[in-house]
Amino acid sequence: MIAVHGVIIPLSMGVGVKGRQRSIANSSKSSWVVRVQHQVGRLQKEFEIFFCNFTILLTLEMPMWIQRILRLPPVRRGFHLVTGQIVESVPEIAQIQTGWMQVFIQHTSASLTINENADPDVRHDFETAMNHAVPETLPYVHTIEGPDDMPAHVKASMMGASVMVPIGGGRLQLGTWQGIYLCEHRDQGGSRSVVVTIQGEPAAS
């Protein structure tokens, strides 16, 4: 995702590409100003047809990248809304005009999903349905870590290890009734780590 702003200015004939990087004060974004003289790689023919004796001045705004690990406190077995905790861990969301956020859980017995954020009965029914779909009474071989462990691995693979949410105008573009769930599949799972990664085009300064 690179924003390209072009300005066409007259120039005497020349060949080559010159570049320089400049940092923008008090900002995590950078921009590259590249002066392209007569030849511009794969775009050479196109520019020669339309702008044969011109220089194209391109400003390339590099996307913003943020990544951090959030440690979620222990919760009881079940489905829990964690949208607020995730958003609070990355206030830089407010600086993104257009982009996305990925949340990835670093565990094999817990998972993430997106669903109803209003009625807590939905989260209760999720737990009921998953316990019905993956009962602890199956003849599992991997039982060394307790009867809830192998079912937790199966549930985690069914639900998934990550979610991705678009960002627009400095906000997550979740639907009105959508929220991010931490799905804790163990009786005593302990704290859980999630990697939050954000990438996007910075808002205009």
Coordinates of N, CA and C in Angstrom, one line a residue:
M1 N 0.9 -1.2 0.0 CA 0.0 0.0 0.0 C 0.9 1.2 0.0
I2 N 1.1 1.9 -1.1 CA 1.9 3.1 -1.3 C 1.1 4.2 -1.9
A3 N 1.0 5.3 -1.3 CA 0.3 6.4 -1.9 C 1.3 7.2 -2.8
V4 N 0.9 7.4 -4.0 CA 1.8 8.0 -5.0 C 1.2 9.3 -5.4
H5 N 1.9 10.4 -5.2 CA 1.5 11.7 -5.6 C 2.4 12.2 -6.7
G6 N 1.9 12.5 -7.9 CA 2.8 12.9 -9.0 C 2.6 14.3 -9.4
V7 N 3.8 15.0 -9.7 CA 3.8 16.3 -10.2 C 4.7 16.3 -11.5
I8 N 4.2 16.8 -12.6 CA 4.9 16.8 -13.8 C 5.5 18.2 -14.0
I9 N 6.9 18.2 -14.2 CA 7.5 19.5 -14.4 C 8.5 19.4 -15.6
P10 N 8.6 20.4 -16.4 CA 9.5 20.4 -17.5 C 11.0 20.2 -17.1
L11 N 11.8 19.4 -17.9 CA 13.2 19.2 -17.5 C 13.9 18.9 -18.8
S12 N 15.2 19.3 -18.8 CA 16.0 18.9 -20.0 C 16.2 17.4 -19.9
M13 N 16.6 16.8 -21.1 CA 16.8 15.4 -21.2 C 17.8 14.9 -20.2
G14 N 17.5 13.7 -19.7 CA 18.4 13.1 -18.7 C 18.1 11.6 -18.5
V15 N 19.0 10.9 -17.9 CA 18.8 9.5 -17.6 C 19.2 9.2 -16.2
G16 N 18.4 8.3 -15.5 CA 18.8 7.9 -14.1 C 17.7 8.1 -13.1
V17 N 17.9 7.6 -11.9 CA 16.9 7.7 -10.8 C 17.7 8.2 -9.6
K18 N 17.3 9.2 -9.0 CA 17.9 9.7 -7.8 C 16.9 9.7 -6.7
G19 N 17.3 9.4 -5.5 CA 16.3 9.3 -4.4 C 16.9 9.8 -3.1
R20 N 16.1 10.3 -2.3 CA 16.5 10.7 -0.9 C 15.4 10.5 0.0
Q21 N 15.7 10.2 1.3 CA 14.7 9.9 2.3 C 14.7 11.1 3.2
R22 N 13.5 11.5 3.6 CA 13.4 12.6 4.6 C 12.4 12.1 5.7
S23 N 12.8 12.3 7.0 CA 11.9 12.0 8.1 C 10.9 13.1 8.3
I24 N 9.8 12.8 8.8 CA 8.8 13.8 9.2 C 8.7 13.9 10.7
A25 N 9.0 15.0 11.2 CA 9.1 15.2 12.6 C 7.8 14.8 13.3
N26 N 8.0 14.2 14.5 CA 6.9 13.8 15.4 C 6.0 12.8 14.7
S27 N 6.5 12.0 13.8 CA 5.6 11.1 13.1 C 6.4 9.8 12.8
S28 N 5.7 8.6 12.8 CA 6.3 7.4 12.5 C 6.3 7.1 11.0
K29 N 5.8 8.0 10.2 CA 5.8 7.7 8.8 C 7.0 8.4 8.1
S30 N 7.4 7.9 6.9 CA 8.4 8.5 6.1 C 8.0 8.7 4.7
S31 N 8.7 9.5 4.0 CA 8.3 9.7 2.6 C 9.6 9.6 1.8
W32 N 9.5 9.1 0.6 CA 10.6 9.1 -0.3 C 10.2 10.0 -1.5
V33 N 11.1 10.9 -1.8 CA 11.0 11.8 -3.0 C 11.9 11.2 -4.0
V34 N 11.4 10.8 -5.1 CA 12.2 10.1 -6.2 C 12.1 10.9 -7.5
R35 N 13.2 11.4 -8.0 CA 13.2 12.1 -9.2 C 13.5 11.1 -10.3
V36 N 12.6 11.0 -11.2 CA 12.7 10.0 -12.3 C 13.0 10.8 -13.6
Q37 N 14.1 10.6 -14.2 CA 14.5 11.4 -15.3 C 14.5 10.5 -16.6
H38 N 13.4 10.7 -17.4 CA 13.3 10.1 -18.7 C 13.1 8.6 -18.7
Q39 N 13.8 7.8 -17.8 CA 13.6 6.4 -17.7 C 13.0 6.0 -16.3
V40 N 12.0 5.2 -16.3 CA 11.4 4.8 -15.1 C 11.1 3.3 -15.0
G41 N 12.0 2.5 -15.4 CA 11.9 1.1 -15.3 C 10.8 0.5 -16.2
R42 N 9.8 -0.2 -15.6 CA 8.8 -0.8 -16.3 C 7.8 0.2 -16.9
L43 N 7.8 1.4 -16.3 CA 6.9 2.4 -16.8 C 7.5 3.3 -17.9
Q44 N 8.7 2.9 -18.4 CA 9.5 3.7 -19.3 C 8.7 4.0 -20.5
K45 N 8.1 3.0 -21.2 CA 7.4 3.2 -22.4 C 6.2 4.2 -22.2
E46 N 5.4 4.0 -21.2 CA 4.3 4.8 -20.9 C 4.6 6.2 -20.8
F47 N 5.7 6.5 -20.0 CA 6.1 7.9 -19.8 C 6.7 8.5 -21.0
E48 N 7.4 7.7 -21.8 CA 8.0 8.2 -23.0 C 6.9 8.6 -24.0
I49 N 5.8 7.9 -24.0 CA 4.7 8.2 -24.9 C 4.1 9.6 -24.6
F50 N 3.9 9.7 -23.3 CA 3.1 10.9 -22.9 C 3.9 12.1 -22.3
F51 N 5.1 11.7 -21.7 CA 5.8 12.8 -21.1 C 7.3 12.8 -21.5
C52 N 7.6 12.7 -22.7 CA 8.9 12.3 -23.2 C 10.0 13.3 -22.7
N53 N 9.8 14.5 -22.6 CA 10.9 15.4 -22.2 C 10.5 16.1 -20.8
F54 N 10.0 15.3 -19.9 CA 9.6 15.8 -18.6 C 10.2 15.0 -17.5
T55 N 10.2 15.5 -16.4 CA 10.6 14.8 -15.1 C 9.3 14.6 -14.4
I56 N 9.2 13.4 -13.8 CA 8.0 13.0 -13.0 C 8.5 13.0 -11.5
L57 N 8.0 13.9 -10.7 CA 8.4 14.0 -9.3 C 7.3 13.2 -8.5
L58 N 7.8 12.1 -7.9 CA 6.9 11.2 -7.2 C 7.2 11.3 -5.7
T59 N 6.2 11.5 -4.9 CA 6.3 11.4 -3.4 C 5.6 10.1 -3.0
L60 N 6.4 9.2 -2.4 CA 5.9 7.9 -2.0 C 5.7 7.9 -0.5
E61 N 4.5 7.8 0.0 CA 4.3 7.8 1.4 C 4.2 6.3 1.9
M62 N 5.2 5.9 2.7 CA 5.3 4.5 3.1 C 4.3 4.2 4.2
P63 N 3.7 3.0 4.1 CA 2.7 2.7 5.1 C 3.2 2.6 6.5
M64 N 2.3 2.8 7.5 CA 2.7 2.7 8.9 C 2.5 1.3 9.3
W65 N 3.5 0.8 10.1 CA 3.5 -0.5 10.6 C 3.6 -0.4 12.2
I66 N 2.7 -1.1 12.9 CA 2.8 -1.2 14.3 C 2.6 -2.7 14.7
Q67 N 3.4 -3.2 15.6 CA 3.2 -4.5 16.1 C 3.6 -4.6 17.6
R68 N 2.7 -5.2 18.4 CA 3.0 -5.4 19.8 C 2.3 -6.6 20.3
I69 N 2.8 -7.1 21.4 CA 2.2 -8.3 22.1 C 1.4 -7.9 23.3
L70 N 0.2 -8.3 23.3 CA -0.7 -8.0 24.4 C -0.9 -9.2 25.3
R71 N -0.8 -9.1 26.6 CA -1.0 -10.2 27.5 C -2.4 -10.1 28.1
L72 N -3.3 -11.0 27.8 CA -4.6 -10.9 28.3 C -4.7 -11.7 29.7
P73 N -5.3 -11.2 30.7 CA -5.4 -11.9 32.0 C -6.2 -13.2 31.9
P74 N -5.9 -14.1 32.8 CA -6.7 -15.3 32.9 C -8.2 -15.1 33.0
V75 N -8.9 -15.9 32.3 CA -10.4 -15.9 32.3 C -10.9 -17.3 32.5
R76 N -12.1 -17.4 32.9 CA -12.7 -18.8 33.0 C -13.0 -19.3 31.6
R77 N -13.2 -20.6 31.6 CA -13.5 -21.3 30.3 C -14.7 -20.7 29.7
G78 N -14.7 -20.4 28.4 CA -15.8 -19.8 27.7 C -15.4 -18.7 26.7
F79 N -16.3 -17.9 26.3 CA -16.1 -16.9 25.3 C -16.2 -15.5 25.9
H80 N -15.2 -14.7 25.6 CA -15.1 -13.4 26.3 C -14.8 -12.3 25.3
L81 N -15.5 -11.1 25.4 CA -15.2 -10.0 24.6 C -13.9 -9.3 25.0
V82 N -13.0 -9.1 24.0 CA -11.7 -8.4 24.3 C -11.5 -7.3 23.4
T83 N -12.5 -6.8 22.7 CA -12.3 -5.7 21.7 C -11.7 -4.5 22.4
G84 N -12.2 -4.1 23.5 CA -11.7 -2.9 24.2 C -10.3 -3.0 24.6
Q85 N -9.9 -4.1 25.1 CA -8.5 -4.3 25.6 C -7.5 -4.3 24.4
I86 N -8.0 -4.8 23.3 CA -7.1 -4.8 22.1 C -6.9 -3.4 21.6
V87 N -8.1 -2.7 21.4 CA -8.0 -1.3 20.9 C -7.2 -0.4 21.8
E88 N -7.3 -0.5 23.1 CA -6.5 0.3 24.1 C -5.0 0.0 24.0
S89 N -4.7 -1.2 23.5 CA -3.2 -1.5 23.4 C -2.6 -0.9 22.2
V90 N -3.3 -0.4 21.3 CA -2.8 0.2 20.1 C -3.5 1.5 19.7
P91 N -3.2 2.5 20.5 CA -3.8 3.8 20.3 C -3.5 4.4 18.9
E92 N -2.5 3.8 18.3 CA -2.1 4.3 16.9 C -3.1 4.1 15.9
I93 N -4.1 3.3 16.2 CA -5.2 3.1 15.3 C -5.8 4.4 14.8
A94 N -5.9 5.4 15.7 CA -6.4 6.7 15.4 C -5.7 7.4 14.3
Q95 N -4.4 7.0 14.1 CA -3.6 7.7 13.1 C -3.7 7.1 11.7
I96 N -4.5 6.0 11.6 CA -4.6 5.3 10.3 C -5.8 5.7 9.5
Q97 N -5.6 6.1 8.3 CA -6.8 6.5 7.4 C -7.4 5.3 6.8
T98 N -6.6 4.4 6.2 CA -7.1 3.2 5.6 C -6.1 2.1 5.9
G99 N -6.5 0.9 6.4 CA -5.6 -0.2 6.7 C -6.3 -1.3 7.3
W100 N -5.6 -2.1 8.1 CA -6.2 -3.3 8.7 C -5.4 -3.6 10.0
M101 N -6.1 -4.4 10.8 CA -5.5 -4.9 12.1 C -5.7 -6.4 12.1
Q102 N -4.6 -7.1 12.4 CA -4.6 -8.5 12.6 C -4.3 -8.8 14.1
V103 N -5.1 -9.7 14.6 CA -4.9 -10.2 16.0 C -4.6 -11.7 15.9
F104 N -3.5 -12.1 16.4 CA -3.1 -13.5 16.4 C -2.8 -14.1 17.8
I105 N -3.4 -15.2 18.1 CA -3.2 -15.7 19.5 C -2.1 -16.8 19.4
Q106 N -1.2 -16.7 20.4 CA 0.0 -17.6 20.4 C -0.2 -18.9 21.2
H107 N -1.3 -19.5 21.1 CA -1.6 -20.7 21.9 C -2.4 -21.7 21.0
T108 N -2.4 -22.9 21.5 CA -3.1 -24.0 20.8 C -4.3 -24.5 21.5
S109 N -4.6 -23.9 22.6 CA -5.8 -24.4 23.3 C -6.8 -23.2 23.6
A110 N -6.6 -22.1 22.9 CA -7.5 -21.0 22.9 C -7.5 -20.4 21.5
S111 N -8.6 -19.6 21.2 CA -8.7 -19.2 19.8 C -9.4 -17.8 19.8
L112 N -9.6 -17.2 18.6 CA -10.2 -15.9 18.5 C -11.3 -16.0 17.4
T113 N -12.3 -15.2 17.6 CA -13.3 -15.1 16.6 C -14.0 -13.8 16.7
I114 N -14.9 -13.5 15.8 CA -15.7 -12.2 15.8 C -17.2 -12.6 15.8
N115 N -17.9 -12.1 16.7 CA -19.4 -12.4 16.7 C -20.1 -11.3 17.6
E116 N -21.3 -11.7 18.0 CA -22.2 -10.8 18.7 C -21.5 -10.1 19.9
N117 N -21.7 -8.8 20.0 CA -21.0 -8.1 21.1 C -22.0 -7.5 22.2
A118 N -23.3 -7.8 22.0 CA -24.3 -7.2 22.9 C -24.8 -8.2 23.9
D119 N -25.5 -9.2 23.5 CA -26.2 -10.1 24.4 C -25.2 -11.2 24.9
P120 N -24.9 -11.2 26.2 CA -24.0 -12.2 26.8 C -24.5 -13.6 26.6
D121 N -25.8 -13.8 26.4 CA -26.3 -15.1 26.2 C -25.7 -15.8 25.0
V122 N -25.3 -15.0 24.0 CA -24.7 -15.6 22.8 C -23.4 -16.3 23.2
R123 N -22.6 -15.6 24.0 CA -21.3 -16.2 24.4 C -21.5 -17.5 25.2
H124 N -22.6 -17.5 26.0 CA -22.9 -18.7 26.8 C -23.3 -19.8 25.9
D125 N -24.1 -19.5 24.8 CA -24.6 -20.5 23.9 C -23.4 -21.0 23.0
F126 N -22.4 -20.2 22.7 CA -21.3 -20.6 22.0 C -20.6 -21.7 22.8
E127 N -20.4 -21.5 24.1 CA -19.7 -22.6 24.9 C -20.5 -23.9 24.9
T128 N -21.9 -23.7 25.0 CA -22.7 -24.9 25.0 C -22.6 -25.7 23.7
A129 N -22.6 -24.9 22.6 CA -22.5 -25.6 21.2 C -21.2 -26.2 21.0
M130 N -20.1 -25.6 21.4 CA -18.8 -26.1 21.2 C -18.6 -27.4 22.1
N131 N -19.1 -27.4 23.3 CA -19.0 -28.6 24.1 C -19.8 -29.7 23.5
H132 N -20.9 -29.4 22.9 CA -21.7 -30.5 22.2 C -20.9 -31.0 21.0
A133 N -20.3 -30.1 20.2 CA -19.6 -30.5 19.0 C -18.3 -31.3 19.3
V134 N -17.6 -30.9 20.4 CA -16.4 -31.5 20.7 C -16.4 -32.0 22.2
P135 N -17.1 -33.1 22.5 CA -17.2 -33.5 23.9 C -15.9 -34.1 24.5
E136 N -15.8 -34.0 25.8 CA -14.6 -34.6 26.5 C -14.7 -36.1 26.6
T137 N -15.8 -36.7 26.2 CA -16.0 -38.1 26.4 C -15.5 -39.0 25.2
L138 N -15.0 -38.4 24.2 CA -14.4 -39.2 23.1 C -13.2 -39.9 23.6
P139 N -12.8 -41.0 22.9 CA -11.6 -41.8 23.3 C -10.3 -41.2 22.8
Y140 N -10.0 -40.0 23.4 CA -8.8 -39.3 23.0 C -7.5 -40.1 23.5
V141 N -6.5 -40.0 22.8 CA -5.2 -40.6 23.1 C -4.3 -39.6 23.9
H142 N -4.3 -38.4 23.5 CA -3.6 -37.3 24.2 C -4.4 -36.9 25.4
T143 N -4.1 -37.5 26.5 CA -4.8 -37.1 27.8 C -3.9 -36.7 28.9
I144 N -2.6 -36.6 28.7 CA -1.6 -36.4 29.7 C -1.8 -35.1 30.4
E145 N -2.4 -34.1 29.7 CA -2.6 -32.8 30.3 C -4.0 -32.6 30.8
G146 N -4.8 -33.6 31.0 CA -6.1 -33.5 31.5 C -7.2 -33.7 30.5
P147 N -8.4 -34.0 30.9 CA -9.5 -34.3 30.0 C -10.0 -33.2 29.1
D148 N -9.7 -31.9 29.6 CA -10.1 -30.8 28.8 C -9.1 -30.3 27.7
D149 N -7.9 -30.9 27.8 CA -6.8 -30.4 26.9 C -7.0 -30.8 25.4
M150 N -7.2 -32.0 25.1 CA -7.4 -32.4 23.7 C -8.6 -31.8 23.1
P151 N -9.7 -31.8 23.8 CA -10.9 -31.0 23.2 C -10.6 -29.6 23.0
A152 N -9.8 -29.0 23.8 CA -9.4 -27.6 23.6 C -8.6 -27.4 22.4
H153 N -7.7 -28.3 22.1 CA -6.9 -28.2 20.8 C -7.8 -28.3 19.6
V154 N -8.8 -29.2 19.6 CA -9.7 -29.3 18.5 C -10.6 -28.1 18.3
K155 N -11.1 -27.6 19.4 CA -11.9 -26.3 19.4 C -11.1 -25.2 18.8
A156 N -9.8 -25.1 19.3 CA -9.0 -24.0 18.8 C -8.8 -24.0 17.3
S157 N -8.6 -25.2 16.8 CA -8.4 -25.3 15.3 C -9.7 -25.0 14.6
M158 N -10.8 -25.4 15.2 CA -12.1 -25.1 14.5 C -12.4 -23.6 14.5
M159 N -12.1 -22.9 15.6 CA -12.4 -21.5 15.7 C -11.4 -20.6 15.0
G160 N -10.1 -21.0 15.0 CA -9.1 -20.2 14.3 C -8.2 -19.4 15.3
A161 N -7.0 -19.2 14.8 CA -5.9 -18.5 15.6 C -5.9 -17.0 15.4
S162 N -6.6 -16.5 14.4 CA -6.4 -15.0 14.2 C -7.7 -14.5 13.6
V163 N -7.9 -13.1 13.7 CA -8.9 -12.4 13.1 C -8.3 -11.2 12.4
M164 N -8.9 -10.6 11.4 CA -8.5 -9.4 10.7 C -9.7 -8.5 10.6
V165 N -9.4 -7.2 10.9 CA -10.4 -6.2 10.9 C -10.0 -5.0 10.1
P166 N -10.8 -4.5 9.2 CA -10.3 -3.3 8.5 C -10.4 -2.0 9.4
I167 N -9.5 -1.1 9.0 CA -9.5 0.2 9.7 C -9.8 1.3 8.7
G168 N -10.7 2.2 9.1 CA -11.0 3.3 8.3 C -11.3 4.6 9.1
G169 N -10.7 5.7 8.8 CA -10.9 6.9 9.5 C -10.5 6.9 10.9
G170 N -9.4 6.1 11.2 CA -8.9 6.0 12.6 C -9.7 5.1 13.5
R171 N -10.6 4.3 13.0 CA -11.4 3.4 13.8 C -11.5 2.0 13.2
L172 N -11.7 1.0 14.0 CA -12.0 -0.3 13.5 C -13.3 -0.3 12.9
Q173 N -13.4 -1.0 11.7 CA -14.6 -1.0 11.0 C -15.5 -2.3 11.3
L174 N -15.6 -2.5 12.5 CA -16.5 -3.6 13.0 C -17.9 -3.2 12.8
G175 N -18.8 -4.2 12.6 CA -20.2 -3.9 12.5 C -20.8 -3.5 13.9
T176 N -21.9 -2.9 13.9 CA -22.5 -2.4 15.1 C -22.6 -3.5 16.2
W177 N -22.9 -4.7 15.8 CA -23.1 -5.8 16.8 C -21.9 -6.8 16.8
Q178 N -20.8 -6.4 16.3 CA -19.6 -7.3 16.2 C -18.6 -6.9 17.3
G179 N -18.0 -8.0 17.8 CA -16.9 -7.8 18.8 C -15.9 -8.9 18.6
I180 N -14.7 -8.7 19.1 CA -13.6 -9.8 19.1 C -13.7 -10.6 20.3
Y181 N -13.8 -11.9 20.1 CA -13.9 -12.9 21.3 C -12.5 -13.5 21.5
L182 N -12.1 -13.6 22.8 CA -11.1 -14.6 23.2 C -11.9 -15.9 23.6
C183 N -11.6 -17.0 22.9 CA -12.3 -18.2 23.2 C -11.4 -19.1 24.0
E184 N -11.6 -19.1 25.3 CA -10.8 -19.9 26.2 C -11.4 -21.3 26.3
H185 N -10.7 -22.3 25.9 CA -11.2 -23.7 25.8 C -10.7 -24.6 27.0
R186 N -9.9 -24.0 27.9 CA -9.4 -24.8 29.0 C -10.0 -24.4 30.3
D187 N -10.1 -25.3 31.2 CA -10.7 -25.0 32.5 C -9.8 -24.0 33.3
Q188 N -8.5 -24.1 33.1 CA -7.6 -23.1 33.8 C -6.5 -22.8 32.8
G189 N -6.8 -22.0 31.8 CA -5.9 -21.7 30.7 C -4.8 -20.8 31.0
G190 N -5.0 -20.0 32.1 CA -3.9 -19.0 32.4 C -4.0 -17.7 31.5
S191 N -3.1 -16.9 31.6 CA -3.0 -15.7 30.7 C -2.7 -16.1 29.3
R192 N -3.2 -15.3 28.4 CA -3.0 -15.6 26.9 C -2.3 -14.4 26.2
S193 N -1.4 -14.7 25.3 CA -0.7 -13.7 24.6 C -1.3 -13.6 23.2
V194 N -1.5 -12.3 22.7 CA -1.9 -12.1 21.3 C -1.0 -11.1 20.7
V195 N -0.7 -11.3 19.4 CA 0.1 -10.4 18.7 C -0.8 -9.5 17.9
V196 N -0.7 -8.2 18.1 CA -1.6 -7.2 17.4 C -0.7 -6.5 16.3
T197 N -1.1 -6.7 15.1 CA -0.3 -6.1 14.0 C -1.2 -5.1 13.2
I198 N -0.7 -3.9 13.0 CA -1.5 -2.9 12.2 C -0.7 -2.4 11.1
Q199 N -1.3 -2.3 9.9 CA -0.6 -1.7 8.8 C -1.6 -0.8 8.0
G200 N -1.2 0.3 7.6 CA -2.1 1.2 6.9 C -1.5 2.5 6.4
E201 N -2.3 3.2 5.7 CA -1.9 4.5 5.2 C -2.2 5.6 6.3
P202 N -1.2 6.3 6.7 CA -1.5 7.3 7.7 C -2.4 8.4 7.3
A203 N -3.2 8.9 8.2 CA -4.1 10.0 7.9 C -3.3 11.3 7.6
A204 N -3.8 12.1 6.8 CA -3.1 13.3 6.3 C -2.8 14.2 7.5
S205 N -1.6 14.7 7.6 CA -1.2 15.5 8.7 C -1.5 17.0 8.4

